[in-house]
Coordinates of C-alpha atoms in Angstrom, one line a residue:
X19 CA -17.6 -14.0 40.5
X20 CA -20.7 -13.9 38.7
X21 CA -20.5 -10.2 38.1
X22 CA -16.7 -10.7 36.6
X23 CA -18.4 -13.6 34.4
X24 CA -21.0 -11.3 33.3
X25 CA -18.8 -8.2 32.2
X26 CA -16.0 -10.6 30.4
X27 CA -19.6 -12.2 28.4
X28 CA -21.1 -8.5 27.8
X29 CA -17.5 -7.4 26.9
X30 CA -17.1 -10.2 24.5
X31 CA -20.6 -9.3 22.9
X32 CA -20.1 -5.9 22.4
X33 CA -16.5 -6.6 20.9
X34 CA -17.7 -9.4 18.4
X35 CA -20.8 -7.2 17.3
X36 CA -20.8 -5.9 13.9
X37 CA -21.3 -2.4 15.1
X38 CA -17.7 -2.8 17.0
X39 CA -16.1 -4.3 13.9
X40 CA -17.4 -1.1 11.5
X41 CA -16.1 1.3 14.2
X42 CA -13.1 -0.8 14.3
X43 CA -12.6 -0.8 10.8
X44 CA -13.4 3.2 10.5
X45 CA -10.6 3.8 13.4
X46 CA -7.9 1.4 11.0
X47 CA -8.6 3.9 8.5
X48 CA -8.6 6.6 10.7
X49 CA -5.6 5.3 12.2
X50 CA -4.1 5.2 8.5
X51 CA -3.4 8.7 7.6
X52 CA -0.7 9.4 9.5
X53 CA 1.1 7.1 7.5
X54 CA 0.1 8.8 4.4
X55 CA 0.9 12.5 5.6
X56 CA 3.8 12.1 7.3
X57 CA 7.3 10.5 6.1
X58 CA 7.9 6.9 7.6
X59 CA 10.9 5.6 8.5
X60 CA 10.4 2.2 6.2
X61 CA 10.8 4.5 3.0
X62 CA 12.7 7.7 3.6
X63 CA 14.4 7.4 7.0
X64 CA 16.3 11.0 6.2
X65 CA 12.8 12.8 5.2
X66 CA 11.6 11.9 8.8
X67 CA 15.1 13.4 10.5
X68 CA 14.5 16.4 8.3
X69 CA 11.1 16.5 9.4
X70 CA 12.0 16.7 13.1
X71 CA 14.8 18.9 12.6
X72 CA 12.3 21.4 10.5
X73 CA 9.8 21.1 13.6
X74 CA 11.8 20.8 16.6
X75 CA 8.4 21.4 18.6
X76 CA 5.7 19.0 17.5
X77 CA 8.4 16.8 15.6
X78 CA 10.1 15.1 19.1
X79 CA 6.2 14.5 20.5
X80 CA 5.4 12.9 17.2
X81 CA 8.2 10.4 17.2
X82 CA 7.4 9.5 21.0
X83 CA 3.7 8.5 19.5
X84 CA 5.6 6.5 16.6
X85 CA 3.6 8.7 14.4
X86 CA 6.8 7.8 12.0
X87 CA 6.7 4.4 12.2
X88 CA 2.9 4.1 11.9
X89 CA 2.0 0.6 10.5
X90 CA 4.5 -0.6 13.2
X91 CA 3.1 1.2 16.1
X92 CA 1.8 0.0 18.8
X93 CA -1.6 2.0 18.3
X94 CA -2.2 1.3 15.1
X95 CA -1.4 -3.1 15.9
X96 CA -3.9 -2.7 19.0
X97 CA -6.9 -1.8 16.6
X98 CA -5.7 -4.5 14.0
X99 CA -6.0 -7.4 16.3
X100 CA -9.0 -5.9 17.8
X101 CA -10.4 -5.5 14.5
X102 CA -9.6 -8.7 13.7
X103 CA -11.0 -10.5 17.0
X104 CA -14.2 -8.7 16.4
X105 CA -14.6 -9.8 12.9
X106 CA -13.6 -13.8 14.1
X107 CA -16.1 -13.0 16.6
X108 CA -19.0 -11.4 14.5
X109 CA -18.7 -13.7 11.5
X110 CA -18.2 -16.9 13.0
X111 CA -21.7 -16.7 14.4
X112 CA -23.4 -15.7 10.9
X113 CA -21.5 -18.5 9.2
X114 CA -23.4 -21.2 11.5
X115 CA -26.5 -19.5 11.2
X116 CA -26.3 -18.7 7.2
X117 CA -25.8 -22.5 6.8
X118 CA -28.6 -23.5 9.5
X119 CA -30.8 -21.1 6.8
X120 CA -30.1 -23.1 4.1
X121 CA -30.7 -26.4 5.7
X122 CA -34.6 -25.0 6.9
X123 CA -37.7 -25.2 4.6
X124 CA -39.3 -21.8 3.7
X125 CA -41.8 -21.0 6.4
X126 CA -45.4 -21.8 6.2
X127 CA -47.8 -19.4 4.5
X128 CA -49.5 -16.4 6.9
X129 CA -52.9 -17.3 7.4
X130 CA -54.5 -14.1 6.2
X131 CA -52.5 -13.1 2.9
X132 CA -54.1 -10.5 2.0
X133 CA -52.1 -8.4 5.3
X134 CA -49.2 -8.3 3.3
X135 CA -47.4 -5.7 1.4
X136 CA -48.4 -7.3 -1.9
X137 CA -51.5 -9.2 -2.3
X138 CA -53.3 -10.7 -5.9
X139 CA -56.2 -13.2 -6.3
X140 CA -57.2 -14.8 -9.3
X141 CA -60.2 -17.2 -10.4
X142 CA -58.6 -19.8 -12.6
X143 CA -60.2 -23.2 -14.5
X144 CA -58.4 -25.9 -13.7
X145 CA -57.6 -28.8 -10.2
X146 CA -55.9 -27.1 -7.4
X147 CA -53.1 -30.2 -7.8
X148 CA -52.7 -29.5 -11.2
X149 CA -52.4 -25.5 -10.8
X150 CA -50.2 -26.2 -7.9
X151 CA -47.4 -27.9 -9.7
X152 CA -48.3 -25.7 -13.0
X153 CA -47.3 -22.8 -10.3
X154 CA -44.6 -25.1 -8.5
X155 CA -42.8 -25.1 -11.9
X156 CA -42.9 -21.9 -12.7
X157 CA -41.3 -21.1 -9.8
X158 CA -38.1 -22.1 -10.8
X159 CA -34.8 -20.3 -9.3
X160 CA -37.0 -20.4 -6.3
X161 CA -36.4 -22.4 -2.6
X162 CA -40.1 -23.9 -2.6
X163 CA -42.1 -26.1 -0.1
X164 CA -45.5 -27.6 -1.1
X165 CA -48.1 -28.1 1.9
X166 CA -51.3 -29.3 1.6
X167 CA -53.2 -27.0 4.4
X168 CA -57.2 -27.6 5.3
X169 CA -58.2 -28.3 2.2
X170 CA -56.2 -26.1 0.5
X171 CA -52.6 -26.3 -1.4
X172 CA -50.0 -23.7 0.1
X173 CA -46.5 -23.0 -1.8
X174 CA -43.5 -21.8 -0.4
X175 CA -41.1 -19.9 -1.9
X176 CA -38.0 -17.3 -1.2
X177 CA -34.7 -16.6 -3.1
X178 CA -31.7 -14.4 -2.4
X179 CA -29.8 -16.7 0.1
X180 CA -26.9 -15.5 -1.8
X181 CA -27.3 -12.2 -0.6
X182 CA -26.1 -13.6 3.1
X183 CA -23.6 -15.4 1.4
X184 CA -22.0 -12.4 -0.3
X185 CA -22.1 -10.8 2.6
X186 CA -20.5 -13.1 4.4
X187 CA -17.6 -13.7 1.6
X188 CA -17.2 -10.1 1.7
X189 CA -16.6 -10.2 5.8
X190 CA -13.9 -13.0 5.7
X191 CA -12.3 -11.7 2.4
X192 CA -11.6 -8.5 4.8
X193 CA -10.3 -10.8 7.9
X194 CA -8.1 -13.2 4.8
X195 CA -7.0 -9.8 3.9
X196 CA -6.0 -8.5 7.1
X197 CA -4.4 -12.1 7.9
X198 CA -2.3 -11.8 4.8
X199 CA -0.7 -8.4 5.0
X200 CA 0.1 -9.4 8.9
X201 CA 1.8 -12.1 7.0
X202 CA 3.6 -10.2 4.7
X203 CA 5.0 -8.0 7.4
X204 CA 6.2 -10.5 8.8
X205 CA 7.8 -12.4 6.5
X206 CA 8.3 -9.9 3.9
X207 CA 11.4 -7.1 3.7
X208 CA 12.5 -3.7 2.3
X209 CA 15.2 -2.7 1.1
X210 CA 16.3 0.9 -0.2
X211 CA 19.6 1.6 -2.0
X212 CA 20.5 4.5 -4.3
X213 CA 22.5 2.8 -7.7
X214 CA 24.6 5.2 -9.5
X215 CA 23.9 5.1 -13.3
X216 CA 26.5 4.8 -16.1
X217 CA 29.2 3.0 -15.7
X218 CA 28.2 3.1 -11.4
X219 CA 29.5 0.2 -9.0
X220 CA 25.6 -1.5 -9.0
X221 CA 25.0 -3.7 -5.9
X222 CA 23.9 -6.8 -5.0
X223 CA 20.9 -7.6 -2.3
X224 CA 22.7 -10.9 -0.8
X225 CA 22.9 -8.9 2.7
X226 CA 21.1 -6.4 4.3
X227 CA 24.8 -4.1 4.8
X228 CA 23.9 -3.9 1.1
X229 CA 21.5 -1.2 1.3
X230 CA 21.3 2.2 2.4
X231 CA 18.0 1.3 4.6
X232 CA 16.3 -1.8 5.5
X233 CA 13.2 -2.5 6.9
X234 CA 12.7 -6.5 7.9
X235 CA 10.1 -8.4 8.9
X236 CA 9.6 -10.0 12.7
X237 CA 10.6 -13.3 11.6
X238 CA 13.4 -11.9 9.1
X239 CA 17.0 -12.0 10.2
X240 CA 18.7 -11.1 6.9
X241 CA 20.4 -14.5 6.1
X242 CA 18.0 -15.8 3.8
X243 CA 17.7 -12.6 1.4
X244 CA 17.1 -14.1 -2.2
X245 CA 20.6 -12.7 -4.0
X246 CA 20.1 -10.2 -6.8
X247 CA 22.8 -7.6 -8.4
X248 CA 21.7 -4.8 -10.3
X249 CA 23.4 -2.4 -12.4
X250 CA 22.3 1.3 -14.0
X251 CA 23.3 1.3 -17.4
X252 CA 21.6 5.2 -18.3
X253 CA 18.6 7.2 -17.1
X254 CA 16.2 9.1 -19.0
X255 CA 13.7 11.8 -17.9
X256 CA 11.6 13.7 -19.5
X257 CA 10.4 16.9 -18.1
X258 CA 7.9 19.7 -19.3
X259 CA 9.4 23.3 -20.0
X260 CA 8.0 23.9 -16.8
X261 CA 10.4 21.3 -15.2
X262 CA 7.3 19.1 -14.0
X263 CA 8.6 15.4 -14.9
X264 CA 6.9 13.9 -17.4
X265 CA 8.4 9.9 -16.8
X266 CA 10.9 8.6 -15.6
X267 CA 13.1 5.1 -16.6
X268 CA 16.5 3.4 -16.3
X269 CA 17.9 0.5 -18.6
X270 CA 19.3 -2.1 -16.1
X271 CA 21.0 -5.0 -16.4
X272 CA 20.4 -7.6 -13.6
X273 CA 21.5 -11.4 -12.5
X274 CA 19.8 -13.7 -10.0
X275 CA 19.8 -17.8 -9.4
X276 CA 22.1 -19.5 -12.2
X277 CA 22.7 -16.2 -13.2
X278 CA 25.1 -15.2 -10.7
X279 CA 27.1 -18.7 -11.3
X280 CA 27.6 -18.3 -14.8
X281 CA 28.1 -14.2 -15.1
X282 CA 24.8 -13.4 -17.5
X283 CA 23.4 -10.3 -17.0
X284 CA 19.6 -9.9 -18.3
X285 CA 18.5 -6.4 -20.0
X286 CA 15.5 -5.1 -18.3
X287 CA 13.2 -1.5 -18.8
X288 CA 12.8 -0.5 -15.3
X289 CA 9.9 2.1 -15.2
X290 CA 8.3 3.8 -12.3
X291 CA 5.3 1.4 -11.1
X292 CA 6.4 -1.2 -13.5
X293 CA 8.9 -3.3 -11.3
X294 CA 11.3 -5.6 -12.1
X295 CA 9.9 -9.1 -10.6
X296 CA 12.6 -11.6 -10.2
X297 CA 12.6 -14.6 -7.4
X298 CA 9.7 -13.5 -5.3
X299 CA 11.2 -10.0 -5.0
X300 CA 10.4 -6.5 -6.8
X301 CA 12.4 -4.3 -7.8
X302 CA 11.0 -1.0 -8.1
X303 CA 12.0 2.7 -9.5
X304 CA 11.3 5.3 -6.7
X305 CA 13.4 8.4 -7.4
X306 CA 15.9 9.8 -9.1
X307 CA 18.8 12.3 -8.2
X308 CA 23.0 13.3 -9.2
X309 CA 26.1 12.3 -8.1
X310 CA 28.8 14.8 -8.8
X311 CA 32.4 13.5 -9.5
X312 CA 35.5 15.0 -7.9
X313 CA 39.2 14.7 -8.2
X314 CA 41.5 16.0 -5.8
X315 CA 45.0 15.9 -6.8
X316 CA 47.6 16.3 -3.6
X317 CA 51.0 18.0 -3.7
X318 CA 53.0 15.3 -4.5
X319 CA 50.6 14.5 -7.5
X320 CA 48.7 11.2 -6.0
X321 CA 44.8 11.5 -7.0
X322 CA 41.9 10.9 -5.4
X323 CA 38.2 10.7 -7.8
X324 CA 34.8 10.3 -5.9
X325 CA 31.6 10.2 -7.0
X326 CA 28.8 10.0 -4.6
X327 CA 25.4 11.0 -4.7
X328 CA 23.8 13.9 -3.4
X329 CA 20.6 15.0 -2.2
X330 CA 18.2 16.9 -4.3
X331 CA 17.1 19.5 -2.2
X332 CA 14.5 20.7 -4.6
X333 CA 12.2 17.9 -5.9
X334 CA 11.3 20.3 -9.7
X335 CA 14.9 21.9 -10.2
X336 CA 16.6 18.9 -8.9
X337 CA 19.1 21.3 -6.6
X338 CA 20.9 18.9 -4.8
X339 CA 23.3 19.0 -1.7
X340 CA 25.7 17.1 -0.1
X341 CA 29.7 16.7 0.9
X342 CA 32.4 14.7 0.1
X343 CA 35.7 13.5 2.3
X344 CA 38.8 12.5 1.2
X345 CA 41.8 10.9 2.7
X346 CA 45.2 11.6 1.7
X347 CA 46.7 8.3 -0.4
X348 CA 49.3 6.5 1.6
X349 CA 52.7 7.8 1.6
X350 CA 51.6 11.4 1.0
X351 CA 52.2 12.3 4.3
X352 CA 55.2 10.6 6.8
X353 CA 52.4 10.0 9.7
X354 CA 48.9 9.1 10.7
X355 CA 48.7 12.5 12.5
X356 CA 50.0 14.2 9.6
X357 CA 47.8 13.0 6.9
X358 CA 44.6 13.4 9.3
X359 CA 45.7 17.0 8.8
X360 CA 45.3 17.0 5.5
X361 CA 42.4 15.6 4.4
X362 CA 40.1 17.3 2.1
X363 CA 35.8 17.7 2.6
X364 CA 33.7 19.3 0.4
X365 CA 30.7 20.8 0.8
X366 CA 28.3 22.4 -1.0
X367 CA 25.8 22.6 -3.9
X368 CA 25.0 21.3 -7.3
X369 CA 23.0 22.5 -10.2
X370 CA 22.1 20.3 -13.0
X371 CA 21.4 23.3 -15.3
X372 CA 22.8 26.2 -13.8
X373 CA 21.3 30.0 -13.0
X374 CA 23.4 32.5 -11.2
X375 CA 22.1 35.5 -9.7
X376 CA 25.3 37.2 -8.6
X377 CA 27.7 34.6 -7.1
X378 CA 24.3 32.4 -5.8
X379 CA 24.0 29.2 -7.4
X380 CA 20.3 27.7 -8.3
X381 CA 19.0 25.3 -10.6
X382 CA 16.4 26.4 -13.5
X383 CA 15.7 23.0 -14.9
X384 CA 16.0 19.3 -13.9
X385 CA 17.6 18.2 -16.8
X386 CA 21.7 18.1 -16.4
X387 CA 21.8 20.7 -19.2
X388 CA 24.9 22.3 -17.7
X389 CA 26.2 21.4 -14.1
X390 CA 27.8 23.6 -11.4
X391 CA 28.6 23.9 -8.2
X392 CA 29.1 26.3 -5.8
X393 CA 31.4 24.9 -2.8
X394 CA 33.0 24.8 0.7
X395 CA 36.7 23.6 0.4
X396 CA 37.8 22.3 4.1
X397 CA 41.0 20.7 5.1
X398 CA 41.7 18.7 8.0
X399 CA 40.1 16.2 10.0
X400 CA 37.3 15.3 8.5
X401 CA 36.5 12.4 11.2
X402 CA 37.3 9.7 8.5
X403 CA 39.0 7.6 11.2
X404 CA 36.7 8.0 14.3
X405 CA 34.2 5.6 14.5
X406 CA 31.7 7.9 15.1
X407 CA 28.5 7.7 12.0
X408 CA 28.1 11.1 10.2
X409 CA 25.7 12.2 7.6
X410 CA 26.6 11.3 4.0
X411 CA 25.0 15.0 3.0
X412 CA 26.4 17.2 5.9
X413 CA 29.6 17.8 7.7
X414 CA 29.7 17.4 11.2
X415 CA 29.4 20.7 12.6
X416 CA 31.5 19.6 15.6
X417 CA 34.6 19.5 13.9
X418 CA 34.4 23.1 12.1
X419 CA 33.9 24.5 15.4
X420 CA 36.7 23.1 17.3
X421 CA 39.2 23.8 14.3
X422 CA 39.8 20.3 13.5
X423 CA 38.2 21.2 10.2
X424 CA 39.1 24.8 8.3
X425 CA 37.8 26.5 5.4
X426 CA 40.5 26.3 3.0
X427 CA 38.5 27.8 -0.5
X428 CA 34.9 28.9 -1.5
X429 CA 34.0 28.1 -5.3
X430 CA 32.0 28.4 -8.2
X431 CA 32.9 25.6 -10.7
X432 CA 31.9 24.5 -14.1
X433 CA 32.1 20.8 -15.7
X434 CA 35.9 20.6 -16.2
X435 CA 36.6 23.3 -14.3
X436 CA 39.2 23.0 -10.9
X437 CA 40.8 25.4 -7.9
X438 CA 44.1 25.5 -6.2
X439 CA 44.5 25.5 -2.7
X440 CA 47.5 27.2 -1.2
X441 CA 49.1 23.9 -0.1
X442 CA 49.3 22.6 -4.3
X443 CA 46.4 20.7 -3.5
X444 CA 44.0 21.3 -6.5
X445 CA 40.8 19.9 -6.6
X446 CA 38.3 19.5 -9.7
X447 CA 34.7 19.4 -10.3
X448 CA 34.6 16.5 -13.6
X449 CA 31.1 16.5 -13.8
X450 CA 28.1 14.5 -12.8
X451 CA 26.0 11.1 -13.3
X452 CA 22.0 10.4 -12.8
X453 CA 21.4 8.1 -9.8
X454 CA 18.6 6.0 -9.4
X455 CA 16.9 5.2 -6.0
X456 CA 15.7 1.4 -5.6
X457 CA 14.0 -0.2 -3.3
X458 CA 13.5 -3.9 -3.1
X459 CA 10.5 -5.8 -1.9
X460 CA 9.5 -8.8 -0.8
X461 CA 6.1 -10.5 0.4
X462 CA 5.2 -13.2 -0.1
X463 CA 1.4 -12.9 0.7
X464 CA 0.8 -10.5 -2.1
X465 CA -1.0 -12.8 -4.0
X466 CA -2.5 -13.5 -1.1
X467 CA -3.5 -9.9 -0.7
X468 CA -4.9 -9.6 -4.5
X469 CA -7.2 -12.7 -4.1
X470 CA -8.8 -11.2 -0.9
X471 CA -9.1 -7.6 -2.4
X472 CA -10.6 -9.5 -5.8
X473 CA -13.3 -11.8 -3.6
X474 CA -13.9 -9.2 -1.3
X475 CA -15.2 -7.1 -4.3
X476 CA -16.8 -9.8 -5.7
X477 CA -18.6 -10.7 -2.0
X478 CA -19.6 -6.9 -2.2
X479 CA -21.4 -7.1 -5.8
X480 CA -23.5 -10.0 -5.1
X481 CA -24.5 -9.0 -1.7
X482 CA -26.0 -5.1 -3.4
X483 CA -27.3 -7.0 -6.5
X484 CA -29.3 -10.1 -4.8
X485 CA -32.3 -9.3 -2.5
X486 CA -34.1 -11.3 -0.6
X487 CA -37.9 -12.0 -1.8
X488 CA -40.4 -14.2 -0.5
X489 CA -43.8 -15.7 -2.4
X490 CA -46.7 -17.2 -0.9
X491 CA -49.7 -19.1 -2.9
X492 CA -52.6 -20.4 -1.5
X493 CA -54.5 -22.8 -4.3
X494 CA -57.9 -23.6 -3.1
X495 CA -60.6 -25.5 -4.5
X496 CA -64.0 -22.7 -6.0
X497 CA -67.1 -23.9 -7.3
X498 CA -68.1 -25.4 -11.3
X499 CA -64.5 -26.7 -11.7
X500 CA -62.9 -23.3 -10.8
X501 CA -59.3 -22.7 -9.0
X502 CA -59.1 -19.4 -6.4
X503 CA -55.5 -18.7 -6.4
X504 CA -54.4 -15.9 -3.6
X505 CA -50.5 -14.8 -4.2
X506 CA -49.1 -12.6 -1.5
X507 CA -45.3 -11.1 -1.2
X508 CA -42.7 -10.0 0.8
X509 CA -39.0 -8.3 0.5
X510 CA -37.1 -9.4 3.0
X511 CA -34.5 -6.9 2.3
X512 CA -35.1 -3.2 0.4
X513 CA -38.6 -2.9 -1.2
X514 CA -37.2 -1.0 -4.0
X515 CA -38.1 -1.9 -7.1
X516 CA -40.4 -4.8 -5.3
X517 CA -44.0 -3.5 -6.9
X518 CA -43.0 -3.8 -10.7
X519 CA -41.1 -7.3 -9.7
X520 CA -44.0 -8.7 -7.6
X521 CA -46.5 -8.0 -10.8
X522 CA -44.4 -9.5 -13.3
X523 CA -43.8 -12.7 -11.1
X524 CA -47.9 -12.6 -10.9
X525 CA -47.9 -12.7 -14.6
X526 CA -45.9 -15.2 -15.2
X527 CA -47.0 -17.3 -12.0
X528 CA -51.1 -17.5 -14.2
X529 CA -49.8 -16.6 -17.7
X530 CA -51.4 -19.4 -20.0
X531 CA -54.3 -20.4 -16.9
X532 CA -57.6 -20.0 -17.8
X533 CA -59.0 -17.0 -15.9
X534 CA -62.2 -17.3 -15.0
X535 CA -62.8 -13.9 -14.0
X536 CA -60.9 -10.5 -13.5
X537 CA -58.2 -10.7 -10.4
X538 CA -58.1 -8.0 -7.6
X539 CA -54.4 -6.8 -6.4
X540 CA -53.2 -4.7 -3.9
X541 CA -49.6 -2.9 -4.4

């Protein structure tokens, strides 16, 4: 038993050192950059599915180590709370102690001075009471002690107890810091939705089924989501002729609280790391992308328009790709078997400005200079009334080869432009929209988070500029009405900078005091 007692104590000591918490605190970080070099599901849920498909060796292993999911893993949680045990454990300790410091007198005066690092004697005119508090005085800023020692007056003096203190401030800013984005996880969500622009549908955050991903918090069950609608008035980017984007922003109208009950809508500037902040939520601008538009006109003349975003492929030419389904309109077709026949998918790709080489389709600029697209026309069953989830940028493969799904056409098509099939069903490409991606987010220890980062710099600036000094002087009584006066220093903390320091506190310690003959120092 006593050797269990012992390793749980020596455990506990070596966790709550501050040697532990620094290695602790170098492994978060460590621990960190996964996060920032690989996609996480939390912000792009498809760039991780593309990730694994594009590495289908390493990509698998990495999902088993929730190298994905990083801030969420268990890993990464395991050196959180340790870290944050430690620093309970290492700081709690230094708290007591700094104030037990505070609460002592400086400590007596060395009996031979003249050992220390810096030493100066003086002969001054004068009574050693009266040159005591002359020196007592001057010593203001200073934590002094008078003694009266064999004959002899002794001061005491130190400063830079803030340099502890700052220290300290700077160690529980880190553990209030810590506390609050634990908080914020979970309590706080995020949401991501993609908001098509001019004249697009909006959405409003009252549900998580309003987004296209959502990320929620432990303690977060999506009933309590603070109700905001959003709509994309017009987008405007600016790129270089290069294509590299310049900026980015989307004029949005928005409602929340009375809002909603009396149908205003509020104008609002949305720029990329300029949120909208509305109700303890932010909205922010993340990306940008196109939604083509297609109508799809069936033999007996019924219509069908869509327009859905797709996915930009390439992040400089904006070369985006994706698929649409339709479903016959009812009464087109005398059955349920019939009309699953005939519905139309299509697949393909979209230029915003486009460049041909041959019949290839690309993209040479960003801008939607002039759109194209180069398509798969399929008719069939395009799995519409399954069940079963498929992609919103891919057909399911599974359907093409069992000929539920056939090719019925392969396109190049302008704005305006359209294509007959050899049923009468015509389908044509009307052009395309900007899209904005949003995401929405909510926590409410941000502040929180600010006030920690702010004190924690502040902790951190008073615990390099302060050091910690101590004086001693000795006043003793000398012969024909004379004063010796013996000053000796010490840094209790770097010695930089200590020599010039000590000799001008020397100077102004006997400025004014009648020397009586020259001093001897030792720097």
């Amino acid at each position: 038993m006593r050797r269990v007692l012992a390793l749980i104590r020596n455990t506990w000591r070596t966790l709550t050192s501050m040697g532990t918490a620094l290695v602790l605190l170098f492994l978060l970080a460590l621990a960190a950059i996964p996060g920032a070099l690989l996609p996480q599901r939390s912000l792009n849920e498809v760039k991780v599915e593309q990730y694994i498909a594009e590495h289908p060796t390493i990509g698998p292993w990495l999902d088993r180590l929730q190298a994905f999911e990083v801030f969420s893993s268990f890993w990464f949680t395991a050196v959180y709370a340790l870290l944050f045990i430690s620093l309970v454990g290492c700081l709690t300790p230094r708290l007591l102690e700094h104030i037990r410091s505070l609460r002592a007198t400086p400590v007596a005066a060395p009996r031979n001075l003249g050992r220390l690092p810096k030493h100066h004697t003086a002969e001054v005119a004068g009574e050693p009471d009266a040159v005591a508090a002359a020196v007592s005085e001057r010593l203001s800023g200073w934590r002094r002690v008078t003694r009266n020692e064999a004959g002899a007056v002794e001061i005491s003096a130190e400063k830079g107890y803030g340099r502890e203190f700052g220290n300290i401030v700077f160690h529980f800013a880190l553990l209030g810091l810590l506390i609050s984005v634990a908080v914020g996880k979970l309590f706080g969500y995020e949401g991501n939705v993609i908001v098509i622009a001019d004249g697009g549908p909006g959405f409003c955050s009252a549900s998580p089924a309003a987004f296209d991903s959502f990320r929620a918090g432990n303690t977060v069950d999506g009933t309590s989501l603070n109700p905001i609608c959003l709509r994309v008035n017009d987008f405007d980017a600016h790129y270089l002729p290069s294509g590299q984007a310049l900026s980015f922003a989307a004029n949005v109208d928005y409602q929340e609280g009375a809002d909603l009950d009396t149908d205003t809508w509020r104008p609002y500037h949305l720029k990329v790391n300029e949120p909208l902040r509305i109700g303890g939520d932010r909205v922010y601008l993340q990306g940008h992308g196109y939604a083509p538009t297609f109508t799809v006109t069936f033999p007996d003349g019924q219509t069908r328009t869509q327009t859905l975003q797709w996915r930009p492929d390439d992040p400089i030419t904006l070369l985006s790709s994706g698929v649409m389904r339709f479903d016959p309109p009812g009464g087109t077709y005398p059955d349920a078997d019939e009309r699953r026949k005939h519905q139309i998918a299509i697949q393909g790709l979209f230029a915003p400005t486009e460049q041909l080489h041959g019949t290839l389709l690309s993209s040479s600029f960003p801008s939607l200079n002039d759109p194209a697209v180069a398509v798969d026309i399929y008719r069939g069953d395009t799995g519409l009334d399954t069940g079963r989830p498929q992609s919103l940028f891919t057909l399911d493969p599974r359907l093409i080869d069992q000929k539920r799904l056939t090719k019925a056409a392969r396109v190049n098509l302008r704005a305006g432009q359209d294509t007959r099939l050899d049923d009468g069903t015509k389908v044509r490409f009307d052009g395309a929209v900007p899209f904005i991606n949003v995401q929405v987010s909510h926590d409410p220890a941000q502040v929180w988070v600010l006030v920690s980062a702010l004190t924690m710099m502040a902790g951190l600036v008073v615990s390099l500029i302060v050091r910690r000094r101590r004086v001693w002087v000795r006043i003793a009584a000398g012969d024909a009405g004379t004063v010796s006066v013996e000053l000796g220093g010490l840094a209790r903390t770097d010695n930089s900078g200590w020599g010039d320091e000590f000799e001008r506190l020397t100077h102004r310690l006997l400025d004014g005091l009648d020397t009586a003959e020259p001093s001897r120092e030792k720097v």
